[in-house]
Short mmCIF file of C-alpha atoms in Angstrom, two decimals:
data_model
loop_
_atom_site.label_atom_id
_atom_site.label_comp_id
_atom_site.label_asym_id
_atom_site.label_seq_id
_atom_site.Cartn_x
_atom_site.Cartn_y
_atom_site.Cartn_z
CA MET A 1 -254.91 -117.75 -109.65
CA ASN A 2 -254.05 -116.04 -112.94
CA ALA A 3 -251.66 -117.52 -115.49
CA ILE A 4 -248.78 -115.21 -114.59
CA ALA A 5 -248.95 -116.08 -110.90
CA ALA A 6 -249.14 -119.77 -111.71
CA LYS A 7 -246.02 -119.50 -113.86
CA ILE A 8 -244.12 -117.66 -111.12
CA LEU A 9 -245.01 -120.30 -108.54
CA ARG A 10 -244.24 -123.27 -110.77
CA TRP A 11 -241.10 -124.97 -109.44
CA PRO A 12 -239.20 -126.92 -112.12
CA ASN A 13 -238.42 -130.55 -111.33
CA LEU A 14 -234.80 -131.51 -111.87
CA GLU A 15 -233.22 -134.94 -112.00
CA ALA A 16 -230.99 -133.99 -109.06
CA ASP A 17 -234.07 -133.32 -106.90
CA ARG A 18 -234.68 -137.07 -106.74
CA LEU A 19 -231.34 -137.67 -105.01
CA ARG A 20 -231.38 -138.35 -101.28
CA LEU A 21 -230.49 -135.56 -98.88
CA ALA A 22 -227.51 -137.20 -97.16
CA LEU A 23 -224.11 -136.13 -98.46
CA TRP A 24 -222.54 -139.58 -97.95
CA THR A 25 -223.62 -142.93 -96.54
CA SER A 26 -221.24 -145.28 -94.75
CA ALA A 27 -221.40 -147.68 -97.70
CA GLU A 28 -220.50 -144.93 -100.19
CA ILE A 29 -217.57 -143.73 -98.09
CA ALA A 30 -216.25 -147.28 -97.77
CA ALA A 31 -216.65 -147.92 -101.51
CA ALA A 32 -214.95 -144.64 -102.45
CA THR A 33 -212.00 -145.07 -100.08
CA GLY A 34 -211.53 -148.84 -100.21
CA GLY A 35 -212.10 -148.91 -96.46
CA THR A 36 -214.31 -150.92 -94.14
CA ALA A 37 -217.37 -149.37 -92.53
CA TYR A 38 -218.09 -150.10 -88.89
CA GLY A 39 -221.71 -149.13 -88.32
CA GLU A 40 -224.32 -147.78 -90.71
CA PHE A 41 -224.62 -144.02 -90.89
CA GLN A 42 -225.22 -141.01 -93.10
CA VAL A 43 -223.28 -137.74 -92.94
CA SER A 44 -224.22 -134.22 -93.97
CA GLY A 45 -220.71 -132.73 -94.01
CA VAL A 46 -216.98 -133.48 -93.92
CA GLU A 47 -214.53 -131.82 -91.52
CA MET A 48 -210.87 -132.22 -90.60
CA ASP A 49 -210.69 -129.87 -87.60
CA SER A 50 -212.49 -131.15 -84.50
CA ARG A 51 -213.07 -127.56 -83.36
CA ASP A 52 -215.14 -126.86 -86.48
CA VAL A 53 -217.18 -130.08 -86.43
CA ARG A 54 -220.93 -129.60 -86.63
CA SER A 55 -223.73 -132.05 -85.98
CA GLY A 56 -223.89 -134.63 -88.75
CA ASP A 57 -220.27 -134.34 -89.93
CA LEU A 58 -217.79 -137.01 -90.90
CA PHE A 59 -214.54 -136.26 -89.08
CA VAL A 60 -211.40 -137.05 -91.10
CA ALA A 61 -208.48 -137.83 -88.78
CA LEU A 62 -205.52 -136.60 -90.81
CA ARG A 63 -201.94 -137.14 -89.74
CA GLY A 64 -199.43 -134.33 -90.25
CA GLU A 65 -195.80 -133.77 -89.33
CA ALA A 66 -196.66 -132.19 -85.98
CA MET A 67 -200.22 -133.33 -85.25
CA ASP A 68 -202.29 -136.50 -85.46
CA GLY A 69 -206.02 -135.99 -85.91
CA HIS A 70 -206.74 -139.32 -84.23
CA ARG A 71 -206.02 -137.58 -80.92
CA PHE A 72 -209.16 -135.51 -81.46
CA VAL A 73 -211.66 -138.17 -82.51
CA ASP A 74 -213.39 -138.14 -79.12
CA LYS A 75 -213.67 -134.35 -79.23
CA ALA A 76 -215.12 -134.56 -82.76
CA PHE A 77 -217.79 -137.01 -81.59
CA ALA A 78 -218.54 -134.76 -78.62
CA ASN A 79 -219.04 -131.83 -81.02
CA GLY A 80 -221.58 -133.74 -83.10
CA ALA A 81 -219.67 -135.89 -85.60
CA VAL A 82 -221.67 -139.00 -86.50
CA ALA A 83 -218.65 -140.93 -87.78
CA ALA A 84 -214.91 -140.75 -88.35
CA LEU A 85 -212.54 -141.66 -91.17
CA VAL A 86 -209.55 -143.26 -89.43
CA ASP A 87 -206.52 -145.52 -89.94
CA ARG A 88 -207.03 -147.38 -86.65
CA PRO A 89 -210.15 -148.66 -84.86
CA VAL A 90 -211.93 -146.13 -82.61
CA ASP A 91 -214.98 -146.16 -80.37
CA GLY A 92 -217.96 -145.07 -82.42
CA PRO A 93 -219.07 -145.38 -86.04
CA HIS A 94 -216.13 -145.14 -88.45
CA VAL A 95 -214.62 -146.16 -91.77
CA LEU A 96 -211.23 -147.80 -91.37
CA VAL A 97 -208.65 -147.12 -94.11
CA SER A 98 -204.91 -147.61 -94.44
CA ASP A 99 -204.15 -143.88 -94.92
CA THR A 100 -206.59 -141.07 -94.23
CA SER A 101 -204.94 -138.52 -96.54
CA SER A 102 -205.18 -140.87 -99.50
CA ALA A 103 -208.72 -141.78 -98.46
CA LEU A 104 -209.74 -138.10 -98.45
CA GLU A 105 -208.45 -137.72 -102.01
CA ALA A 106 -210.35 -140.86 -103.01
CA LEU A 107 -213.52 -139.41 -101.49
CA ALA A 108 -212.86 -136.20 -103.42
CA ASN A 109 -212.53 -138.15 -106.66
CA ALA A 110 -215.81 -139.93 -105.95
CA ALA A 111 -217.52 -136.59 -105.32
CA ARG A 112 -216.20 -135.21 -108.61
CA ASN A 113 -217.23 -138.32 -110.53
CA ARG A 114 -220.82 -138.36 -109.33
CA VAL A 115 -221.71 -134.72 -109.94
CA ALA A 116 -223.02 -133.31 -113.21
CA ALA A 117 -222.05 -129.74 -112.29
CA THR A 118 -220.04 -127.27 -114.33
CA ILE A 119 -216.78 -126.95 -112.42
CA VAL A 120 -214.67 -123.78 -112.27
CA GLY A 121 -211.05 -123.81 -111.09
CA VAL A 122 -209.41 -120.54 -110.04
CA THR A 123 -205.73 -119.76 -109.54
CA GLY A 124 -203.43 -116.76 -109.90
CA SER A 125 -200.79 -114.80 -108.03
CA VAL A 126 -203.22 -112.16 -106.75
CA GLY A 127 -206.96 -112.02 -106.16
CA LYS A 128 -207.91 -115.67 -106.50
CA THR A 129 -209.92 -115.90 -103.26
CA GLY A 130 -211.92 -112.75 -103.98
CA VAL A 131 -212.53 -113.77 -107.59
CA LYS A 132 -213.54 -117.27 -106.46
CA GLU A 133 -216.06 -115.78 -104.03
CA ALA A 134 -217.47 -113.42 -106.67
CA ILE A 135 -217.84 -116.21 -109.24
CA PHE A 136 -219.60 -118.35 -106.64
CA ALA A 137 -221.96 -115.52 -105.64
CA SER A 138 -222.79 -114.97 -109.31
CA LEU A 139 -223.48 -118.63 -110.08
CA GLU A 140 -225.37 -119.21 -106.83
CA ARG A 141 -227.85 -116.52 -107.84
CA SER A 142 -228.61 -118.13 -111.17
CA SER A 143 -228.74 -121.73 -109.90
CA ARG A 144 -231.39 -121.42 -107.17
CA GLY A 145 -228.64 -121.90 -104.58
CA ALA A 146 -227.35 -125.09 -106.21
CA SER A 147 -223.71 -123.99 -106.26
CA HIS A 148 -220.73 -125.10 -104.18
CA ARG A 149 -217.35 -123.58 -103.44
CA SER A 150 -214.19 -124.05 -101.43
CA ILE A 151 -214.47 -121.92 -98.31
CA ARG A 152 -211.88 -119.44 -97.05
CA SER A 153 -208.52 -120.25 -98.69
CA TYR A 154 -208.88 -124.03 -98.82
CA ASN A 155 -206.64 -124.22 -101.87
CA ASN A 156 -203.87 -126.72 -101.06
CA HIS A 157 -203.31 -130.49 -101.03
CA VAL A 158 -205.70 -130.85 -98.07
CA GLY A 159 -208.16 -128.01 -98.66
CA VAL A 160 -208.99 -128.92 -102.27
CA PRO A 161 -209.91 -132.58 -101.65
CA LEU A 162 -211.78 -131.58 -98.49
CA SER A 163 -213.78 -129.00 -100.48
CA LEU A 164 -214.54 -131.52 -103.22
CA SER A 165 -215.70 -134.13 -100.71
CA ARG A 166 -218.23 -131.61 -99.37
CA MET A 167 -219.86 -130.99 -102.77
CA ASP A 168 -223.54 -131.92 -102.86
CA PRO A 169 -224.36 -134.21 -105.81
CA ARG A 170 -227.22 -131.84 -106.67
CA SER A 171 -224.82 -128.98 -107.35
CA ARG A 172 -225.11 -127.31 -110.74
CA PHE A 173 -221.87 -125.36 -110.31
CA GLY A 174 -218.72 -125.87 -108.27
CA VAL A 175 -215.99 -123.24 -107.79
CA PHE A 176 -212.60 -124.29 -106.42
CA GLU A 177 -209.51 -122.27 -105.63
CA MET A 178 -206.06 -123.75 -106.27
CA GLY A 179 -202.82 -122.37 -104.84
CA MET A 180 -199.20 -123.38 -104.98
CA ASN A 181 -195.75 -122.71 -103.61
CA ASN A 182 -193.81 -124.87 -106.06
CA ALA A 183 -194.04 -126.23 -109.59
CA GLY A 184 -196.15 -129.37 -109.93
CA GLU A 185 -198.57 -128.61 -107.10
CA ILE A 186 -201.37 -127.20 -109.25
CA ALA A 187 -200.97 -130.08 -111.69
CA HIS A 188 -201.98 -132.45 -108.90
CA LEU A 189 -204.84 -130.27 -107.64
CA THR A 190 -206.32 -129.74 -111.10
CA SER A 191 -206.27 -133.51 -111.68
CA LEU A 192 -208.68 -133.74 -108.73
CA VAL A 193 -210.87 -130.76 -109.63
CA ARG A 194 -210.99 -131.47 -113.40
CA PRO A 195 -212.50 -128.06 -114.21
CA ASN A 196 -214.67 -127.23 -117.18
CA VAL A 197 -213.47 -123.63 -116.86
CA ALA A 198 -209.96 -122.77 -115.62
CA VAL A 199 -209.25 -119.18 -114.55
CA ILE A 200 -205.93 -117.41 -113.99
CA THR A 201 -206.44 -114.01 -112.32
CA THR A 202 -202.97 -112.56 -112.88
CA ILE A 203 -199.25 -113.34 -112.73
CA ALA A 204 -197.09 -111.56 -110.15
CA PRO A 205 -193.90 -112.35 -108.17
CA ALA A 206 -195.59 -114.32 -105.37
CA HIS A 207 -193.56 -117.41 -104.33
CA ILE A 208 -190.71 -116.22 -106.54
CA GLU A 209 -188.29 -117.49 -103.87
CA ASN A 210 -189.16 -121.07 -104.85
CA LEU A 211 -189.72 -120.60 -108.58
CA GLY A 212 -187.02 -118.09 -109.50
CA SER A 213 -188.80 -116.00 -112.15
CA GLU A 214 -192.20 -114.70 -113.21
CA GLU A 215 -191.99 -116.92 -116.29
CA ALA A 216 -191.70 -119.96 -114.04
CA ILE A 217 -194.63 -118.69 -111.96
CA ALA A 218 -196.72 -118.35 -115.14
CA ASP A 219 -195.82 -121.92 -116.13
CA ALA A 220 -196.75 -123.22 -112.68
CA LYS A 221 -200.12 -121.43 -112.77
CA ALA A 222 -200.73 -122.70 -116.32
CA GLU A 223 -200.65 -126.25 -114.96
CA ILE A 224 -204.34 -125.69 -114.23
CA PHE A 225 -205.09 -126.15 -117.93
CA GLY A 226 -203.77 -129.71 -117.82
CA GLY A 227 -206.79 -130.80 -115.79
CA LEU A 228 -209.42 -129.24 -118.05
CA GLU A 229 -212.21 -131.52 -119.16
CA LYS A 230 -212.52 -132.05 -122.92
CA GLY A 231 -213.94 -128.93 -124.54
CA GLY A 232 -212.98 -126.82 -121.54
CA THR A 233 -212.31 -123.09 -121.45
CA ALA A 234 -209.26 -121.18 -120.20
CA VAL A 235 -209.96 -117.67 -118.88
CA ILE A 236 -206.74 -115.62 -118.90
CA PRO A 237 -205.66 -111.99 -118.42
CA THR A 238 -204.45 -109.90 -121.35
CA ASP A 239 -202.86 -107.22 -119.16
CA THR A 240 -199.74 -109.20 -118.34
CA PRO A 241 -196.45 -109.66 -120.17
CA HIS A 242 -197.12 -113.39 -119.91
CA PHE A 243 -200.38 -113.41 -121.88
CA GLU A 244 -198.94 -115.25 -124.87
CA ARG A 245 -197.25 -117.78 -122.60
CA LEU A 246 -200.55 -118.52 -120.86
CA ARG A 247 -202.49 -118.57 -124.11
CA ASP A 248 -200.06 -121.02 -125.72
CA ALA A 249 -200.22 -123.32 -122.69
CA ALA A 250 -204.01 -123.26 -122.81
CA VAL A 251 -204.12 -124.00 -126.53
CA ALA A 252 -201.62 -126.82 -126.10
CA ALA A 253 -203.98 -128.34 -123.52
CA GLY A 254 -206.84 -128.21 -126.05
CA ALA A 255 -208.69 -125.37 -124.34
CA ARG A 256 -210.86 -122.68 -125.82
CA VAL A 257 -209.37 -119.35 -124.73
CA VAL A 258 -211.41 -116.44 -123.35
CA SER A 259 -209.36 -113.39 -122.39
CA PHE A 260 -210.18 -110.41 -120.21
CA GLY A 261 -208.61 -107.02 -119.58
CA ARG A 262 -208.02 -103.57 -120.99
CA ALA A 263 -206.21 -104.67 -124.16
CA ALA A 264 -208.00 -104.13 -127.47
CA HIS A 265 -207.89 -107.86 -128.25
CA ALA A 266 -209.50 -108.94 -124.94
CA ASP A 267 -212.72 -110.94 -125.34
CA MET A 268 -214.13 -109.35 -122.17
CA ARG A 269 -212.77 -105.83 -122.65
CA LEU A 270 -212.95 -102.87 -120.30
CA LEU A 271 -214.40 -99.81 -121.98
CA ASP A 272 -214.78 -97.51 -119.01
CA ALA A 273 -214.69 -97.49 -115.21
CA ILE A 274 -216.01 -94.54 -113.20
CA PRO A 275 -215.58 -94.34 -109.41
CA ASP A 276 -218.88 -94.10 -107.58
CA SER A 277 -219.72 -92.33 -104.33
CA SER A 278 -219.53 -95.50 -102.22
CA GLY A 279 -215.93 -96.24 -103.22
CA GLY A 280 -216.71 -98.85 -105.87
CA SER A 281 -216.87 -98.45 -109.63
CA LEU A 282 -219.41 -98.28 -112.43
CA VAL A 283 -217.97 -100.50 -115.16
CA THR A 284 -218.75 -100.70 -118.85
CA ALA A 285 -217.30 -103.68 -120.69
CA ALA A 286 -217.59 -105.21 -124.15
CA LEU A 287 -218.24 -108.87 -124.87
CA GLY A 288 -218.14 -109.14 -128.61
CA ALA A 289 -220.91 -106.88 -129.95
CA HIS A 290 -222.59 -106.71 -126.55
CA ARG A 291 -222.15 -104.02 -123.89
CA LEU A 292 -222.29 -104.76 -120.18
CA CYS A 293 -222.84 -102.09 -117.53
CA TYR A 294 -222.61 -103.05 -113.87
CA THR A 295 -221.48 -101.81 -110.48
CA VAL A 296 -218.56 -103.23 -108.51
CA ALA A 297 -218.98 -102.64 -104.79
CA GLU A 298 -215.38 -103.51 -103.91
CA PRO A 299 -213.09 -100.45 -104.13
CA GLY A 300 -209.91 -100.22 -106.18
CA GLU A 301 -208.85 -100.56 -109.81
CA HIS A 302 -207.76 -104.14 -109.17
CA TRP A 303 -211.39 -105.04 -108.51
CA VAL A 304 -212.39 -103.53 -111.85
CA ASN A 305 -210.02 -106.03 -113.46
CA ASN A 306 -211.25 -108.81 -111.16
CA SER A 307 -214.80 -108.10 -112.27
CA LEU A 308 -213.82 -108.69 -115.90
CA ALA A 309 -212.44 -112.11 -114.90
CA VAL A 310 -215.68 -112.88 -113.08
CA MET A 311 -217.86 -111.87 -116.02
CA ALA A 312 -215.73 -113.82 -118.50
CA THR A 313 -215.89 -116.90 -116.27
CA VAL A 314 -219.64 -116.73 -115.66
CA HIS A 315 -220.18 -116.41 -119.41
CA ALA A 316 -217.88 -119.38 -120.11
CA ALA A 317 -219.65 -121.48 -117.47
CA GLY A 318 -223.08 -120.77 -118.92
CA GLY A 319 -224.18 -118.59 -116.02
CA ASP A 320 -226.33 -115.48 -115.98
CA LEU A 321 -224.41 -112.23 -116.54
CA GLY A 322 -227.26 -110.21 -115.06
CA ALA A 323 -227.00 -112.22 -111.84
CA ALA A 324 -223.24 -111.69 -111.90
CA GLY A 325 -223.74 -107.93 -112.11
CA LEU A 326 -226.03 -108.00 -109.08
CA ALA A 327 -223.55 -110.15 -107.15
CA LEU A 328 -220.67 -107.79 -107.87
CA ALA A 329 -222.79 -104.84 -106.76
CA GLU A 330 -223.46 -106.50 -103.40
CA MET A 331 -220.06 -108.04 -102.65
CA GLY A 332 -218.55 -107.05 -99.33
CA GLY A 333 -214.89 -107.32 -98.40
CA LEU A 334 -213.72 -110.63 -96.95
CA LYS A 335 -212.06 -110.88 -93.55
CA GLY A 336 -208.34 -110.32 -94.10
CA ARG A 337 -208.95 -109.58 -97.78
CA GLY A 338 -210.51 -106.15 -97.98
CA ALA A 339 -213.10 -106.03 -95.22
CA ARG A 340 -213.76 -102.45 -94.09
CA LEU A 341 -214.36 -101.73 -90.43
CA ARG A 342 -215.69 -98.51 -88.94
CA VAL A 343 -214.05 -98.17 -85.54
CA ALA A 344 -214.60 -95.66 -82.75
CA VAL A 345 -211.65 -93.33 -82.08
CA PRO A 346 -211.30 -89.91 -80.47
CA GLY A 347 -213.16 -87.38 -82.56
CA GLY A 348 -215.42 -89.86 -84.36
CA HIS A 349 -214.68 -92.95 -86.41
CA ALA A 350 -211.75 -94.27 -88.42
CA LEU A 351 -211.83 -96.65 -91.35
CA VAL A 352 -209.73 -99.82 -91.01
CA ILE A 353 -209.12 -101.73 -94.25
CA ASP A 354 -208.34 -105.35 -93.37
CA GLU A 355 -205.91 -106.85 -95.89
CA SER A 356 -204.01 -108.78 -93.23
CA TYR A 357 -204.19 -112.24 -94.78
CA ASN A 358 -201.76 -112.01 -97.68
CA ALA A 359 -199.27 -109.73 -99.43
CA ASN A 360 -196.99 -109.69 -102.44
CA PRO A 361 -195.51 -106.81 -104.47
CA ALA A 362 -198.46 -106.56 -106.88
CA SER A 363 -201.18 -106.67 -104.23
CA MET A 364 -199.27 -104.20 -102.03
CA ARG A 365 -199.18 -101.67 -104.87
CA ALA A 366 -202.85 -102.22 -105.68
CA THR A 367 -204.08 -101.75 -102.12
CA LEU A 368 -201.84 -98.73 -101.51
CA ALA A 369 -203.30 -97.16 -104.65
CA GLN A 370 -206.75 -97.92 -103.23
CA LEU A 371 -205.78 -96.25 -99.94
CA GLY A 372 -204.65 -93.19 -101.87
CA GLN A 373 -208.11 -92.92 -103.46
CA THR A 374 -209.91 -93.29 -100.13
CA PRO A 375 -211.21 -89.98 -98.73
CA ALA A 376 -209.54 -89.42 -95.36
CA THR A 377 -208.21 -86.73 -93.04
CA ARG A 378 -205.02 -88.77 -92.64
CA ARG A 379 -203.89 -92.00 -94.25
CA VAL A 380 -202.04 -94.64 -92.26
CA ALA A 381 -200.44 -97.79 -93.70
CA VAL A 382 -199.52 -100.76 -91.50
CA LEU A 383 -197.42 -102.96 -93.75
CA GLY A 384 -196.13 -106.40 -92.81
CA ALA A 385 -193.28 -108.24 -94.47
CA MET A 386 -193.90 -110.00 -97.79
CA LYS A 387 -192.78 -113.61 -97.52
CA GLU A 388 -191.37 -116.14 -100.01
CA LEU A 389 -189.47 -113.57 -102.07
CA GLY A 390 -186.01 -115.01 -101.39
CA ASP A 391 -183.09 -112.96 -102.70
CA PHE A 392 -185.58 -110.59 -104.36
CA ALA A 393 -187.01 -109.52 -100.98
CA PRO A 394 -184.90 -106.40 -100.26
CA GLY A 395 -185.56 -104.92 -103.68
CA PHE A 396 -189.29 -105.58 -103.66
CA HIS A 397 -189.69 -104.16 -100.14
CA ALA A 398 -187.66 -101.04 -100.95
CA GLN A 399 -189.81 -100.44 -104.05
CA LEU A 400 -192.87 -99.92 -101.84
CA ALA A 401 -191.59 -96.41 -101.05
CA GLU A 402 -192.91 -95.10 -104.35
CA PRO A 403 -196.55 -96.30 -103.94
CA LEU A 404 -196.50 -95.20 -100.28
CA ILE A 405 -195.55 -91.66 -101.32
CA GLY A 406 -198.01 -91.81 -104.22
CA ALA A 407 -200.85 -92.74 -101.85
CA ASP A 408 -200.15 -89.61 -99.78
CA VAL A 409 -199.66 -91.69 -96.63
CA ASP A 410 -199.11 -89.63 -93.47
CA TYR A 411 -197.78 -92.40 -91.24
CA ALA A 412 -196.47 -95.88 -91.99
CA VAL A 413 -195.91 -98.72 -89.55
CA LEU A 414 -193.50 -101.29 -91.01
CA VAL A 415 -193.54 -104.74 -89.40
CA GLY A 416 -190.88 -107.45 -89.70
CA ASP A 417 -187.19 -107.80 -90.48
CA GLU A 418 -187.80 -107.80 -94.23
CA MET A 419 -189.12 -104.25 -93.96
CA THR A 420 -185.61 -103.00 -93.12
CA ALA A 421 -185.00 -102.23 -96.79
CA LEU A 422 -188.14 -100.08 -96.97
CA ALA A 423 -187.29 -98.34 -93.68
CA ARG A 424 -183.86 -97.52 -95.09
CA GLU A 425 -185.48 -96.07 -98.24
CA LEU A 426 -187.99 -93.97 -96.28
CA GLY A 427 -185.18 -92.83 -93.99
CA LYS A 428 -183.76 -90.86 -96.89
CA GLY A 429 -186.41 -88.22 -96.20
CA LEU A 430 -188.70 -88.91 -99.14
CA ALA A 431 -191.62 -86.49 -99.54
CA ASN A 432 -194.66 -86.17 -101.80
CA ALA A 433 -195.06 -83.65 -104.61
CA LEU A 434 -196.05 -80.95 -102.11
CA GLY A 435 -193.00 -81.60 -99.96
CA LYS A 436 -194.86 -83.40 -97.16
CA PRO A 437 -192.61 -86.03 -95.55
CA LEU A 438 -193.81 -89.54 -94.69
CA HIS A 439 -193.28 -90.38 -91.02
CA PHE A 440 -192.81 -94.03 -90.12
CA ALA A 441 -192.00 -96.55 -87.41
CA HIS A 442 -190.28 -99.91 -87.88
CA CYS A 443 -191.59 -102.61 -85.54
CA ALA A 444 -190.58 -106.21 -84.89
CA ASN A 445 -194.08 -107.64 -84.49
CA ALA A 446 -197.81 -106.95 -84.34
CA GLY A 447 -197.69 -106.04 -80.66
CA GLU A 448 -195.17 -103.29 -81.30
CA ALA A 449 -197.26 -102.12 -84.26
CA ILE A 450 -200.31 -101.72 -82.01
CA ALA A 451 -198.24 -99.71 -79.55
CA ALA A 452 -196.94 -97.48 -82.36
CA LEU A 453 -200.47 -96.81 -83.58
CA GLU A 454 -201.67 -96.03 -80.08
CA GLU A 455 -198.80 -93.59 -79.63
CA PHE A 456 -199.54 -92.00 -82.99
CA GLY A 457 -203.17 -91.61 -81.95
CA LEU A 458 -205.82 -92.45 -84.50
CA ALA A 459 -208.53 -89.82 -84.84
CA GLY A 460 -211.87 -89.39 -86.54
CA GLY A 461 -211.57 -89.31 -90.33
CA ASP A 462 -208.41 -91.45 -90.50
CA ALA A 463 -208.12 -94.36 -92.96
CA VAL A 464 -205.86 -97.24 -91.94
CA LEU A 465 -204.67 -99.97 -94.29
CA VAL A 466 -203.41 -103.16 -92.60
CA LYS A 467 -201.67 -105.50 -95.03
CA GLY A 468 -198.99 -108.18 -94.80
CA SER A 469 -198.30 -111.87 -95.22
CA ASN A 470 -200.46 -113.93 -92.88
CA SER A 471 -197.50 -115.26 -90.90
CA VAL A 472 -196.65 -111.71 -89.77
CA GLY A 473 -199.81 -111.78 -87.67
CA LEU A 474 -201.32 -108.41 -88.54
CA ALA A 475 -204.79 -109.86 -87.99
CA ARG A 476 -204.00 -109.10 -84.35
CA VAL A 477 -203.77 -105.39 -85.22
CA VAL A 478 -207.17 -105.53 -86.93
CA ALA A 479 -208.70 -107.41 -83.99
CA HIS A 480 -207.36 -104.78 -81.59
CA PHE A 481 -209.29 -102.03 -83.33
CA ALA A 482 -212.26 -104.20 -84.36
CA ALA A 483 -213.14 -104.41 -80.68
CA ARG A 484 -214.14 -100.76 -81.06
CA GLU A 485 -216.23 -101.33 -84.17
CA GLY A 486 -219.42 -99.38 -84.26
#
């Protein structure tokens, strides 16, 4: 074997490699939660939904307002759980605690305390799940798979501690998403995550019903800086009117600030973005005196900006920017958050863009702009109501007329009572620059939306955007057509 081959095959030994393979032992769970272990066991995972339990899991029996997880302990054991975390004795191995919600947070704290990883916390009004996934994909590449993240949108008072409790002590990086509906919620979550790098993707009027203004939203998102570890870094957007507000909050928390965006003063600054043939973008950015060139597979200008946040974060976390470029080039859309489906319809195939999980005014505009740039014979927009806008709802919904017209949409299906304001605006006979009117239907629910689309008749070459708040249920529309995927 020559010297080069020997060097390639040499596998570095790390301190973490000497740790045992089990995620938790019964003794560790009891010590972390202050509970009492009944039986000796080791677990390889932690789960709170009995339907998702896999062999080797610890099942956490949480109690909510409408449901008590203790009712599903037997089902969890049947699905492969080796033990349960409970507040009453059960048949089978378990750790008995006084309150399972508090015990889960205690387990999360223990997981955070024992790991030597660099931890990244991500929040923002728009794009946090996609950015979290891209950061994770970037860091996973450069860490030999020793990275951990919160899955799906596990970003609340249950999802964050659950995600922390699942973190392998060998992890070199951890990436956690944090969401909120009200002031004070991120402050609690960031006290659990204790990030080394805290990222805010952008500020937009999501949850404005509860917070009252974008300034208040910025302050609520900036709570993430309060949990930063000493010497931590705040990654913030320059392309927002609230940049100085975020920067000042970060500095007050003792953070080093790294900014990203199109502004001349951005640390990670966009120089150029050229659309490529696959729908993504070729991006050139500046980081100090250095130039970065990489491809972003995800379509849309908002993903160009997201990529700057990813690159700035990977750099701040000590990751590999080359690996980040490869990850961004290979990223595919997430279910409900940009996945693209090719479905069979009369005359060929149609493109369905699945953005059914979430919606707010900023993300609606961004995805409609993306639809307008998508090559298509006809463009169809299925738009569900945007929730948690309060008294601002009619105005924000009516304002979607302009990006709809700008995207050259041929047919719009509006779903939900809140869309009345937009239907009224479109009913004025608005047309694009060439005088083409936008036809639309206003439906009460997803079922009616499916019927409207079937009556309209999708055909080969059509592009269909499906976007709305998750509670509207537009995932049902996507599922209807996904059955024809091919």
